[in-house]
JSON list of C-alpha atoms in Angstrom, two decimals:
[
{"chain": "L", "resi": 110, "resn": "MET", "atom": "CA", "xyz": [167.60, 130.51, 134.02]},
{"chain": "L", "resi": 111, "resn": "ALA", "atom": "CA", "xyz": [165.26, 132.41, 136.40]},
{"chain": "L", "resi": 112, "resn": "SER", "atom": "CA", "xyz": [166.58, 133.86, 139.63]},
{"chain": "L", "resi": 113, "resn": "LYS", "atom": "CA", "xyz": [165.13, 132.92, 143.01]},
{"chain": "L", "resi": 114, "resn": "GLN", "atom": "CA", "xyz": [163.51, 136.37, 143.20]},
{"chain": "L", "resi": 115, "resn": "GLU", "atom": "CA", "xyz": [161.85, 135.92, 139.79]},
{"chain": "L", "resi": 116, "resn": "ASN", "atom": "CA", "xyz": [160.56, 132.48, 140.80]},
{"chain": "L", "resi": 117, "resn": "GLU", "atom": "CA", "xyz": [159.12, 133.83, 144.05]},
{"chain": "L", "resi": 118, "resn": "ALA", "atom": "CA", "xyz": [157.51, 136.73, 142.20]},
{"chain": "L", "resi": 119, "resn": "GLY", "atom": "CA", "xyz": [156.07, 134.36, 139.62]},
{"chain": "L", "resi": 120, "resn": "ASN", "atom": "CA", "xyz": [154.56, 132.16, 142.32]},
{"chain": "L", "resi": 121, "resn": "HIS", "atom": "CA", "xyz": [153.14, 135.20, 144.10]},
{"chain": "L", "resi": 122, "resn": "ASP", "atom": "CA", "xyz": [151.66, 136.57, 140.87]},
{"chain": "L", "resi": 123, "resn": "GLU", "atom": "CA", "xyz": [150.00, 133.24, 140.07]},
{"chain": "L", "resi": 124, "resn": "ILE", "atom": "CA", "xyz": [148.34, 133.01, 143.48]},
{"chain": "L", "resi": 125, "resn": "ASN", "atom": "CA", "xyz": [147.44, 136.70, 143.41]},
{"chain": "L", "resi": 126, "resn": "TRP", "atom": "CA", "xyz": [145.73, 136.40, 140.02]},
{"chain": "L", "resi": 127, "resn": "ASN", "atom": "CA", "xyz": [143.76, 133.37, 141.20]},
{"chain": "L", "resi": 128, "resn": "VAL", "atom": "CA", "xyz": [142.46, 135.36, 144.15]},
{"chain": "L", "resi": 129, "resn": "ILE", "atom": "CA", "xyz": [141.78, 138.44, 142.04]},
{"chain": "L", "resi": 130, "resn": "SER", "atom": "CA", "xyz": [139.84, 136.34, 139.55]},
{"chain": "L", "resi": 131, "resn": "TYR", "atom": "CA", "xyz": [137.82, 134.93, 142.45]},
{"chain": "L", "resi": 132, "resn": "ILE", "atom": "CA", "xyz": [137.08, 138.41, 143.81]},
{"chain": "L", "resi": 133, "resn": "ILE", "atom": "CA", "xyz": [136.04, 140.00, 140.52]},
{"chain": "L", "resi": 134, "resn": "SER", "atom": "CA", "xyz": [133.78, 137.07, 139.63]},
{"chain": "L", "resi": 135, "resn": "SER", "atom": "CA", "xyz": [131.29, 138.33, 142.23]},
{"chain": "L", "resi": 136, "resn": "HIS", "atom": "CA", "xyz": [130.05, 141.89, 142.39]},
{"chain": "L", "resi": 137, "resn": "TYR", "atom": "CA", "xyz": [129.32, 141.33, 146.10]},
{"chain": "L", "resi": 138, "resn": "ARG", "atom": "CA", "xyz": [132.92, 140.36, 146.88]},
{"chain": "L", "resi": 139, "resn": "LEU", "atom": "CA", "xyz": [134.16, 143.23, 144.75]},
{"chain": "L", "resi": 140, "resn": "ALA", "atom": "CA", "xyz": [131.84, 145.69, 146.52]},
{"chain": "L", "resi": 141, "resn": "VAL", "atom": "CA", "xyz": [133.02, 144.46, 149.94]},
{"chain": "L", "resi": 142, "resn": "LEU", "atom": "CA", "xyz": [136.67, 144.81, 149.03]},
{"chain": "L", "resi": 143, "resn": "GLU", "atom": "CA", "xyz": [136.14, 148.24, 147.51]},
{"chain": "L", "resi": 144, "resn": "ARG", "atom": "CA", "xyz": [134.23, 149.48, 150.57]},
{"chain": "L", "resi": 145, "resn": "LEU", "atom": "CA", "xyz": [136.78, 148.07, 153.03]},
{"chain": "L", "resi": 146, "resn": "SER", "atom": "CA", "xyz": [139.57, 149.77, 151.07]},
{"chain": "L", "resi": 147, "resn": "GLU", "atom": "CA", "xyz": [138.14, 152.98, 152.56]},
{"chain": "L", "resi": 148, "resn": "GLY", "atom": "CA", "xyz": [138.37, 151.63, 156.12]},
{"chain": "L", "resi": 149, "resn": "PRO", "atom": "CA", "xyz": [136.94, 149.04, 158.53]},
{"chain": "L", "resi": 150, "resn": "ALA", "atom": "CA", "xyz": [133.16, 148.60, 158.69]},
{"chain": "L", "resi": 151, "resn": "THR", "atom": "CA", "xyz": [130.35, 146.38, 159.90]},
{"chain": "L", "resi": 152, "resn": "PRO", "atom": "CA", "xyz": [128.35, 144.22, 157.48]},
{"chain": "L", "resi": 153, "resn": "THR", "atom": "CA", "xyz": [125.37, 146.54, 157.95]},
{"chain": "L", "resi": 154, "resn": "ARG", "atom": "CA", "xyz": [127.45, 149.60, 157.08]},
{"chain": "L", "resi": 155, "resn": "ILE", "atom": "CA", "xyz": [128.96, 147.88, 154.03]},
{"chain": "L", "resi": 156, "resn": "ALA", "atom": "CA", "xyz": [125.48, 146.85, 152.87]},
{"chain": "L", "resi": 157, "resn": "SER", "atom": "CA", "xyz": [124.20, 150.39, 153.31]},
{"chain": "L", "resi": 158, "resn": "ASP", "atom": "CA", "xyz": [127.18, 152.01, 151.61]},
{"chain": "L", "resi": 159, "resn": "THR", "atom": "CA", "xyz": [127.08, 149.60, 148.65]},
{"chain": "L", "resi": 160, "resn": "GLU", "atom": "CA", "xyz": [123.27, 149.40, 148.41]},
{"chain": "L", "resi": 161, "resn": "GLN", "atom": "CA", "xyz": [123.35, 145.59, 148.74]},
{"chain": "L", "resi": 162, "resn": "HIS", "atom": "CA", "xyz": [121.43, 143.21, 151.00]},
{"chain": "L", "resi": 163, "resn": "VAL", "atom": "CA", "xyz": [123.25, 142.45, 154.23]},
{"chain": "L", "resi": 164, "resn": "ALA", "atom": "CA", "xyz": [122.85, 138.69, 153.68]},
{"chain": "L", "resi": 165, "resn": "HIS", "atom": "CA", "xyz": [124.87, 138.92, 150.44]},
{"chain": "L", "resi": 166, "resn": "ILE", "atom": "CA", "xyz": [127.49, 141.07, 152.14]},
{"chain": "L", "resi": 167, "resn": "SER", "atom": "CA", "xyz": [127.80, 138.66, 155.08]},
{"chain": "L", "resi": 168, "resn": "ARG", "atom": "CA", "xyz": [128.29, 135.74, 152.70]},
{"chain": "L", "resi": 169, "resn": "ALA", "atom": "CA", "xyz": [130.89, 137.69, 150.69]},
{"chain": "L", "resi": 170, "resn": "LEU", "atom": "CA", "xyz": [132.74, 138.60, 153.90]},
{"chain": "L", "resi": 171, "resn": "GLN", "atom": "CA", "xyz": [132.89, 134.95, 154.92]},
{"chain": "L", "resi": 172, "resn": "ARG", "atom": "CA", "xyz": [134.23, 133.89, 151.52]},
{"chain": "L", "resi": 173, "resn": "LEU", "atom": "CA", "xyz": [136.81, 136.68, 151.57]},
{"chain": "L", "resi": 174, "resn": "ARG", "atom": "CA", "xyz": [137.87, 135.67, 155.09]},
{"chain": "L", "resi": 175, "resn": "GLU", "atom": "CA", "xyz": [138.42, 132.12, 153.84]},
{"chain": "L", "resi": 176, "resn": "ARG", "atom": "CA", "xyz": [140.82, 133.56, 151.23]},
{"chain": "L", "resi": 177, "resn": "ASP", "atom": "CA", "xyz": [142.62, 135.80, 153.77]},
{"chain": "L", "resi": 178, "resn": "GLN", "atom": "CA", "xyz": [141.41, 139.00, 152.12]},
{"chain": "L", "resi": 179, "resn": "VAL", "atom": "CA", "xyz": [139.46, 140.36, 155.09]},
{"chain": "L", "resi": 180, "resn": "ASP", "atom": "CA", "xyz": [139.71, 139.81, 158.80]},
{"chain": "L", "resi": 181, "resn": "LEU", "atom": "CA", "xyz": [137.35, 140.17, 161.72]},
{"chain": "L", "resi": 182, "resn": "LEU", "atom": "CA", "xyz": [138.72, 142.95, 163.91]},
{"chain": "L", "resi": 183, "resn": "VAL", "atom": "CA", "xyz": [136.72, 142.13, 167.05]},
{"chain": "L", "resi": 184, "resn": "PRO", "atom": "CA", "xyz": [136.51, 138.92, 169.11]},
{"chain": "L", "resi": 185, "resn": "GLU", "atom": "CA", "xyz": [134.98, 135.97, 167.25]},
{"chain": "L", "resi": 186, "resn": "ASP", "atom": "CA", "xyz": [132.23, 135.51, 169.87]},
{"chain": "L", "resi": 187, "resn": "ARG", "atom": "CA", "xyz": [130.87, 139.03, 169.35]},
{"chain": "L", "resi": 188, "resn": "THR", "atom": "CA", "xyz": [127.50, 138.77, 167.61]},
{"chain": "L", "resi": 189, "resn": "LYS", "atom": "CA", "xyz": [126.67, 142.46, 167.09]},
{"chain": "L", "resi": 190, "resn": "GLY", "atom": "CA", "xyz": [128.90, 145.21, 165.80]},
{"chain": "L", "resi": 191, "resn": "ARG", "atom": "CA", "xyz": [131.33, 142.85, 164.07]},
{"chain": "L", "resi": 192, "resn": "VAL", "atom": "CA", "xyz": [133.90, 145.06, 162.38]},
{"chain": "L", "resi": 193, "resn": "TYR", "atom": "CA", "xyz": [135.85, 143.83, 159.37]},
{"chain": "L", "resi": 194, "resn": "GLY", "atom": "CA", "xyz": [138.94, 145.21, 157.68]},
{"chain": "L", "resi": 195, "resn": "LEU", "atom": "CA", "xyz": [141.26, 144.31, 154.84]},
{"chain": "L", "resi": 196, "resn": "THR", "atom": "CA", "xyz": [144.27, 142.10, 155.48]},
{"chain": "L", "resi": 197, "resn": "ASP", "atom": "CA", "xyz": [147.59, 142.99, 153.88]},
{"chain": "L", "resi": 198, "resn": "GLU", "atom": "CA", "xyz": [146.71, 140.49, 151.15]},
{"chain": "L", "resi": 199, "resn": "GLY", "atom": "CA", "xyz": [143.32, 142.15, 150.70]},
{"chain": "L", "resi": 200, "resn": "GLU", "atom": "CA", "xyz": [144.95, 145.55, 150.35]},
{"chain": "L", "resi": 201, "resn": "GLU", "atom": "CA", "xyz": [147.31, 144.16, 147.71]},
{"chain": "L", "resi": 202, "resn": "SER", "atom": "CA", "xyz": [144.42, 142.53, 145.85]},
{"chain": "L", "resi": 203, "resn": "TRP", "atom": "CA", "xyz": [142.41, 145.76, 145.88]},
{"chain": "L", "resi": 204, "resn": "LYS", "atom": "CA", "xyz": [145.45, 147.73, 144.69]},
{"chain": "L", "resi": 205, "resn": "THR", "atom": "CA", "xyz": [145.87, 145.35, 141.74]},
{"chain": "L", "resi": 206, "resn": "ILE", "atom": "CA", "xyz": [142.15, 145.40, 140.89]},
{"chain": "L", "resi": 207, "resn": "ASP", "atom": "CA", "xyz": [142.10, 149.20, 141.01]},
{"chain": "L", "resi": 208, "resn": "GLU", "atom": "CA", "xyz": [145.35, 149.71, 139.08]},
{"chain": "L", "resi": 209, "resn": "GLU", "atom": "CA", "xyz": [144.42, 147.19, 136.38]},
{"chain": "L", "resi": 210, "resn": "GLU", "atom": "CA", "xyz": [140.92, 148.73, 136.16]},
{"chain": "L", "resi": 211, "resn": "LEU", "atom": "CA", "xyz": [139.23, 145.37, 136.73]},
{"chain": "L", "resi": 212, "resn": "LEU", "atom": "CA", "xyz": [136.16, 146.97, 138.32]}
]
């Protein structure tokens, strides 16, 4: 019989692995997460630092926001200088990806 703590951990692990699988299935999403693990940045800065096109980075940021991995750190109506950072969930995902060497 599993304890409540084991059940909660199992549920968390299942969701976490689904998200991690989603992230590592795209080198753009992976590059965004890796870059944001170093600190907040704009899409242009992420694109420059990862040597990717900004359009791909913007799309990856949107998809990662939908999965609660990254968050917009400035008001939504700001059109220039939009700064993104990792959420707590994003930090946990990156930690798992890095520790499990899923790069």
